[in-house]
GROMACS .gro file of C-alpha atoms in nm:
model
  292
    1MET     CA    1   0.000   0.000   0.000
    2ALA     CA    2   0.278   0.241   0.099
    3SER     CA    3   0.466   0.182  -0.224
    4GLY     CA    4   0.146   0.246  -0.423
    5PHE     CA    5   0.086   0.571  -0.233
    6PHE     CA    6   0.439   0.697  -0.298
    7ALA     CA    7   0.411   0.594  -0.665
    8LEU     CA    8   0.093   0.804  -0.685
    9LEU     CA    9   0.275   1.101  -0.529
   10ASP     CA   10   0.557   1.054  -0.779
   11ASP     CA   11   0.310   1.057  -1.068
   12ILE     CA   12   0.147   1.373  -0.933
   13ALA     CA   13   0.488   1.541  -0.895
   14ALA     CA   14   0.583   1.445  -1.252
   15LEU     CA   15   0.249   1.578  -1.380
   16MET     CA   16   0.297   1.910  -1.198
   17ASP     CA   17   0.653   1.938  -1.334
   18ASP     CA   18   0.516   1.895  -1.687
   19VAL     CA   19   0.239   2.145  -1.614
   20VAL     CA   20   0.487   2.407  -1.490
   21VAL     CA   21   0.714   2.362  -1.794
   22MET     CA   22   0.425   2.376  -2.040
   23SER     CA   23   0.273   2.675  -1.856
   24LYS     CA   24   0.599   2.866  -1.910
   25ILE     CA   25   0.600   2.778  -2.280
   26THR     CA   26   0.233   2.866  -2.320
   27THR     CA   27   0.274   3.197  -2.135
   28LYS     CA   28   0.550   3.292  -2.378
   29LYS     CA   29   0.321   3.212  -2.673
   30THR     CA   30   0.047   3.433  -2.529
   31ALA     CA   31   0.288   3.715  -2.438
   32GLY     CA   32   0.200   3.909  -2.753
   33ILE     CA   33  -0.168   3.929  -2.662
   34LEU     CA   34  -0.082   3.997  -2.298
   35GLY     CA   35   0.121   4.297  -2.418
   36ASP     CA   36  -0.177   4.431  -2.609
   37ASP     CA   37  -0.408   4.347  -2.319
   38LEU     CA   38  -0.179   4.550  -2.094
   39ALA     CA   39  -0.175   4.845  -2.335
   40VAL     CA   40  -0.552   4.843  -2.384
   41ASN     CA   41  -0.634   4.818  -2.015
   42ALA     CA   42  -0.380   5.081  -1.912
   43GLU     CA   43  -0.561   5.320  -2.145
   44LYS     CA   44  -0.906   5.206  -2.028
   45ALA     CA   45  -0.817   5.242  -1.658
   46SER     CA   46  -0.662   5.588  -1.693
   47GLY     CA   47  -0.845   5.920  -1.705
   48PHE     CA   48  -1.030   5.880  -1.375
   49VAL     CA   49  -0.984   6.094  -1.066
   50SER     CA   50  -0.709   5.952  -0.846
   51SER     CA   51  -0.942   5.814  -0.578
   52ARG     CA   52  -1.144   5.619  -0.836
   53GLU     CA   53  -0.863   5.459  -1.040
   54LEU     CA   54  -0.811   5.151  -0.822
   55PRO     CA   55  -1.185   5.083  -0.756
   56VAL     CA   56  -1.251   5.104  -1.131
   57LEU     CA   57  -0.954   4.877  -1.204
   58TRP     CA   58  -1.078   4.627  -0.943
   59ALA     CA   59  -1.421   4.624  -1.109
   60ILE     CA   60  -1.256   4.551  -1.446
   61THR     CA   61  -1.040   4.279  -1.286
   62LYS     CA   62  -1.346   4.105  -1.140
   63GLY     CA   63  -1.510   4.123  -1.482
   64SER     CA   64  -1.199   3.966  -1.634
   65PHE     CA   65  -1.215   3.672  -1.391
   66ILE     CA   66  -1.584   3.620  -1.474
   67ASN     CA   67  -1.498   3.630  -1.846
   68LYS     CA   68  -1.247   3.351  -1.799
   69LEU     CA   69  -1.487   3.146  -1.587
   70ILE     CA   70  -1.725   3.157  -1.884
   71ILE     CA   71  -1.463   3.095  -2.154
   72LEU     CA   72  -1.259   2.815  -1.992
   73PRO     CA   73  -1.534   2.546  -1.962
   74VAL     CA   74  -1.650   2.609  -2.320
   75ALA     CA   75  -1.292   2.581  -2.446
   76PHE     CA   76  -1.232   2.253  -2.259
   77VAL     CA   77  -1.557   2.103  -2.390
   78LEU     CA   78  -1.458   2.193  -2.748
   79SER     CA   79  -1.110   2.050  -2.695
   80ALA     CA   80  -1.255   1.723  -2.563
   81PHE     CA   81  -1.533   1.668  -2.817
   82LEU     CA   82  -1.446   1.887  -3.118
   83PRO     CA   83  -1.070   1.962  -3.118
   84VAL     CA   84  -1.076   2.091  -3.476
   85ALA     CA   85  -1.293   2.378  -3.347
   86VAL     CA   86  -0.999   2.499  -3.139
   87THR     CA   87  -0.787   2.540  -3.452
   88VAL     CA   88  -1.073   2.708  -3.640
   89ILE     CA   89  -1.133   2.954  -3.355
   90LEU     CA   90  -0.758   3.011  -3.330
   91VAL     CA   91  -0.736   3.109  -3.699
   92LEU     CA   92  -1.051   3.324  -3.678
   93GLY     CA   93  -0.900   3.492  -3.375
   94GLY     CA   94  -0.584   3.547  -3.577
   95PHE     CA   95  -0.790   3.741  -3.832
   96TYR     CA   96  -0.932   3.955  -3.553
   97LEU     CA   97  -0.587   4.024  -3.406
   98ALA     CA   98  -0.441   4.105  -3.748
   99TYR     CA   99  -0.732   4.338  -3.822
  100GLU     CA  100  -0.692   4.515  -3.488
  101GLY     CA  101  -0.320   4.564  -3.544
  102ALA     CA  102  -0.369   4.691  -3.900
  103GLU     CA  103  -0.651   4.920  -3.786
  104LYS     CA  104  -0.425   5.085  -3.528
  105ILE     CA  105  -0.164   5.154  -3.797
  106TYR     CA  106  -0.440   5.285  -4.027
  107GLU     CA  107  -0.571   5.517  -3.756
  108TYR     CA  108  -0.222   5.657  -3.706
  109LEU     CA  109  -0.146   5.705  -4.077
  110VAL     CA  110  -0.491   5.815  -4.196
  111PRO     CA  111  -0.657   6.077  -3.972
  112HIS     CA  112  -1.033   6.026  -3.950
  113ALA     CA  113  -1.323   6.086  -3.718
  114HIS     CA  114  -1.344   5.865  -3.410
  115GLU     CA  115  -1.653   5.747  -3.231
  116LYS     CA  116  -1.734   5.947  -2.920
  117THR     CA  117  -1.675   5.769  -2.593
  118ALA     CA  118  -1.765   5.865  -2.241
  119GLN     CA  119  -1.513   6.116  -2.112
  120LEU     CA  120  -1.469   6.240  -1.757
  121LYS     CA  121  -1.482   6.618  -1.725
  122GLU     CA  122  -1.440   6.848  -1.427
  123GLU     CA  123  -1.787   7.006  -1.469
  124MET     CA  124  -1.966   6.667  -1.457
  125THR     CA  125  -2.195   6.587  -1.164
  126GLN     CA  126  -2.132   6.289  -0.935
  127GLU     CA  127  -2.406   6.091  -1.111
  128GLU     CA  128  -2.259   6.169  -1.453
  129ILE     CA  129  -1.912   6.065  -1.336
  130LEU     CA  130  -2.045   5.731  -1.207
  131GLU     CA  131  -2.235   5.675  -1.533
  132ALA     CA  132  -1.919   5.749  -1.735
  133GLU     CA  133  -1.725   5.509  -1.513
  134LYS     CA  134  -1.982   5.234  -1.572
  135SER     CA  135  -1.958   5.292  -1.948
  136LYS     CA  136  -1.579   5.265  -1.950
  137ILE     CA  137  -1.587   4.959  -1.723
  138LYS     CA  138  -1.834   4.781  -1.954
  139SER     CA  139  -1.620   4.870  -2.255
  140ALA     CA  140  -1.305   4.743  -2.082
  141ILE     CA  141  -1.471   4.413  -1.978
  142LEU     CA  142  -1.600   4.356  -2.333
  143THR     CA  143  -1.251   4.416  -2.475
  144ASP     CA  144  -1.108   4.186  -2.209
  145PHE     CA  145  -1.357   3.913  -2.309
  146ILE     CA  146  -1.237   3.920  -2.671
  147LEU     CA  147  -0.869   3.919  -2.570
  148SER     CA  148  -0.936   3.647  -2.309
  149VAL     CA  149  -1.086   3.422  -2.577
  150GLU     CA  150  -0.765   3.460  -2.778
  151ILE     CA  151  -0.541   3.398  -2.475
  152VAL     CA  152  -0.732   3.083  -2.376
  153ILE     CA  153  -0.750   2.945  -2.731
  154ILE     CA  154  -0.380   3.009  -2.801
  155ALA     CA  155  -0.292   2.848  -2.467
  156LEU     CA  156  -0.521   2.554  -2.543
  157GLY     CA  157  -0.370   2.522  -2.890
  158THR     CA  158  -0.031   2.444  -2.737
  159VAL     CA  159  -0.167   2.147  -2.537
  160VAL     CA  160  -0.422   2.001  -2.780
  161GLY     CA  161  -0.382   1.624  -2.782
  162ARG     CA  162  -0.274   1.602  -2.417
  163ASP     CA  163  -0.492   1.460  -2.138
  164LEU     CA  164  -0.789   1.675  -2.039
  165LEU     CA  165  -0.657   1.718  -1.681
  166PHE     CA  166  -0.326   1.843  -1.819
  167GLN     CA  167  -0.507   2.090  -2.048
  168VAL     CA  168  -0.723   2.218  -1.763
  169LEU     CA  169  -0.424   2.274  -1.534
  170VAL     CA  170  -0.203   2.446  -1.793
  171VAL     CA  171  -0.468   2.671  -1.947
  172SER     CA  172  -0.616   2.764  -1.608
  173ILE     CA  173  -0.272   2.861  -1.475
  174VAL     CA  174  -0.206   3.075  -1.783
  175ALA     CA  175  -0.549   3.241  -1.748
  176ILE     CA  176  -0.486   3.325  -1.381
  177ILE     CA  177  -0.136   3.456  -1.454
  178ALA     CA  178  -0.274   3.664  -1.741
  179THR     CA  179  -0.538   3.828  -1.521
  180ILE     CA  180  -0.327   3.890  -1.211
  181GLY     CA  181  -0.017   3.988  -1.409
  182VAL     CA  182  -0.186   4.226  -1.653
  183TYR     CA  183  -0.407   4.405  -1.402
  184GLY     CA  184  -0.134   4.416  -1.137
  185ILE     CA  185   0.098   4.593  -1.382
  186VAL     CA  186  -0.186   4.821  -1.497
  187ALA     CA  187  -0.244   4.922  -1.133
  188LEU     CA  188   0.123   5.019  -1.101
  189ILE     CA  189   0.112   5.214  -1.428
  190VAL     CA  190  -0.202   5.418  -1.354
  191ARG     CA  191  -0.068   5.510  -1.009
  192MET     CA  192   0.272   5.609  -1.141
  193ASP     CA  193   0.188   5.979  -1.160
  194ASP     CA  194   0.045   5.980  -0.806
  195PHE     CA  195   0.363   5.819  -0.680
  196GLY     CA  196   0.560   6.092  -0.858
  197LEU     CA  197   0.347   6.366  -0.700
  198LYS     CA  198   0.404   6.218  -0.355
  199LEU     CA  199   0.781   6.224  -0.413
  200ILE     CA  200   0.759   6.588  -0.520
  201ALA     CA  201   0.556   6.670  -0.207
  202LEU     CA  202   0.819   6.503   0.012
  203SER     CA  203   1.101   6.707  -0.142
  204ASP     CA  204   1.220   7.047  -0.021
  205ASP     CA  205   1.021   7.312  -0.212
  206GLY     CA  206   0.999   7.090  -0.520
  207LYS     CA  207   1.376   7.064  -0.555
  208GLY     CA  208   1.635   6.793  -0.514
  209VAL     CA  209   1.664   6.428  -0.613
  210LEU     CA  210   1.316   6.324  -0.490
  211ALA     CA  211   1.149   6.604  -0.686
  212SER     CA  212   1.341   6.512  -1.002
  213ILE     CA  213   1.244   6.146  -0.971
  214GLY     CA  214   0.884   6.247  -0.902
  215ARG     CA  215   0.865   6.471  -1.210
  216PHE     CA  216   1.013   6.188  -1.415
  217PHE     CA  217   0.731   5.953  -1.311
  218VAL     CA  218   0.463   6.217  -1.373
  219ASN     CA  219   0.598   6.305  -1.719
  220ALA     CA  220   0.669   5.943  -1.811
  221LEU     CA  221   0.312   5.813  -1.766
  222PRO     CA  222   0.171   5.936  -2.103
  223TRP     CA  223   0.481   5.807  -2.282
  224VAL     CA  224   0.457   5.468  -2.112
  225ILE     CA  225   0.094   5.427  -2.223
  226LYS     CA  226   0.180   5.538  -2.580
  227SER     CA  227   0.479   5.302  -2.590
  228LEU     CA  228   0.264   5.013  -2.471
  229GLY     CA  229   0.023   5.093  -2.753
  230VAL     CA  230   0.302   5.068  -3.013
  231ILE     CA  231   0.444   4.751  -2.859
  232GLY     CA  232   0.095   4.601  -2.837
  233THR     CA  233   0.027   4.673  -3.206
  234ILE     CA  234   0.349   4.503  -3.315
  235ALA     CA  235   0.275   4.211  -3.082
  236LEU     CA  236  -0.075   4.169  -3.228
  237LEU     CA  237   0.061   4.137  -3.583
  238LEU     CA  238   0.338   3.900  -3.472
  239VAL     CA  239   0.097   3.673  -3.286
  240ALA     CA  240  -0.153   3.676  -3.575
  241GLY     CA  241   0.119   3.602  -3.830
  242GLY     CA  242   0.247   3.313  -3.618
  243ILE     CA  243  -0.104   3.168  -3.596
  244PHE     CA  244  -0.146   3.181  -3.976
  245VAL     CA  245   0.198   3.040  -4.055
  246HIS     CA  246   0.158   2.745  -3.818
  247ASN     CA  247  -0.207   2.662  -3.885
  248ILE     CA  248  -0.262   2.740  -4.256
  249GLU     CA  249  -0.086   2.475  -4.463
  250PHE     CA  250   0.011   2.680  -4.771
  251LEU     CA  251   0.189   2.932  -4.544
  252HIS     CA  252   0.411   2.674  -4.373
  253HIS     CA  253   0.701   2.742  -4.609
  254PHE     CA  254   0.623   3.106  -4.692
  255LEU     CA  255   0.933   3.332  -4.682
  256GLU     CA  256   1.140   3.065  -4.510
  257THR     CA  257   1.467   3.245  -4.591
  258ILE     CA  258   1.394   3.548  -4.370
  259PRO     CA  259   1.389   3.559  -3.987
  260GLY     CA  260   1.076   3.401  -3.842
  261MET     CA  261   0.973   3.712  -3.649
  262LEU     CA  262   0.989   3.929  -3.962
  263ARG     CA  263   0.794   3.667  -4.158
  264ASP     CA  264   0.522   3.655  -3.892
  265PHE     CA  265   0.496   4.034  -3.894
  266ILE     CA  266   0.467   4.051  -4.273
  267VAL     CA  267   0.202   3.776  -4.281
  268GLY     CA  268   0.008   3.932  -3.994
  269LEU     CA  269   0.017   4.276  -4.155
  270ALA     CA  270  -0.087   4.139  -4.496
  271PHE     CA  271  -0.390   3.955  -4.358
  272GLY     CA  272  -0.473   4.249  -4.133
  273ALA     CA  273  -0.466   4.490  -4.428
  274LEU     CA  274  -0.690   4.252  -4.624
  275VAL     CA  275  -0.953   4.234  -4.348
  276LEU     CA  276  -0.926   4.607  -4.284
  277GLY     CA  277  -0.985   4.676  -4.653
  278LEU     CA  278  -1.296   4.459  -4.648
  279VAL     CA  279  -1.430   4.628  -4.333
  280VAL     CA  280  -1.364   4.979  -4.468
  281GLY     CA  281  -1.522   4.882  -4.800
  282VAL     CA  282  -1.836   4.745  -4.633
  283LYS     CA  283  -1.867   5.056  -4.416
  284TRP     CA  284  -1.832   5.278  -4.725
  285ILE     CA  285  -2.103   5.083  -4.910
  286VAL     CA  286  -2.336   5.096  -4.608
  287SER     CA  287  -2.286   5.473  -4.576
  288LYS     CA  288  -2.368   5.521  -4.944
  289VAL     CA  289  -2.681   5.307  -4.915
  290LYS     CA  290  -2.802   5.508  -4.612
  291LYS     CA  291  -2.750   5.837  -4.797
  292ALA     CA  292  -2.933   5.714  -5.109
   0.00000   0.00000   0.00000
């Protein structure tokens, strides 16, 4: 009996070792989307009064956990009974990621009108501020749901064919790391300017080393969010390109002579531009039909 018990413990230890190793690999594969998730949520969680930033971020974080509680069981059921659906969803998600990356480049290169979103203004009443907060929170949770689907499916795609228990452990760990990691870093980012202001307040008449460090944090916040946006856009196209190259047969040997990262970016941008062109074309046709 004792030998059987220790053999069971050994099997469990071996399983957990495999889970940890595969979780690391899977987290690396989802890093591109996590980068964009970080950039998007840093922007969504900013713009509130200082006292409301963390409560709003906590509300978005809870929504993110609920999103994953919805997505994970569905993903595991598909993996168990219809594994080909995982690949199909993965490729469809790749189109979405490529489109989003190409759209961000398009918005930067081609100035055009943007949809109005709820903005917080000083003259707003308390009720209006709370309503604007709710609007931004709902928008952030919806965006998180879409990105969470991609994170879970990409993670699941790396362990398709393994035992269901192994899939559940690996993908669940990645999902938890994604949520805690992304929103933990976002919390640090959105509070960066407040930390800088506290350092300035602690300095002597706004002078000295503490004041200089404080001003650096205050001035750096907008640049950090902008930089994350650029990094997130590149990451989206790289992830999308990698999905297409590895899951669409005729692309397996496309541009094999150039570095893999550059190939993934080119493929992701090409597909993104194609989808963007279709979307812009459809919108143009719809606008013409409405005017007619």
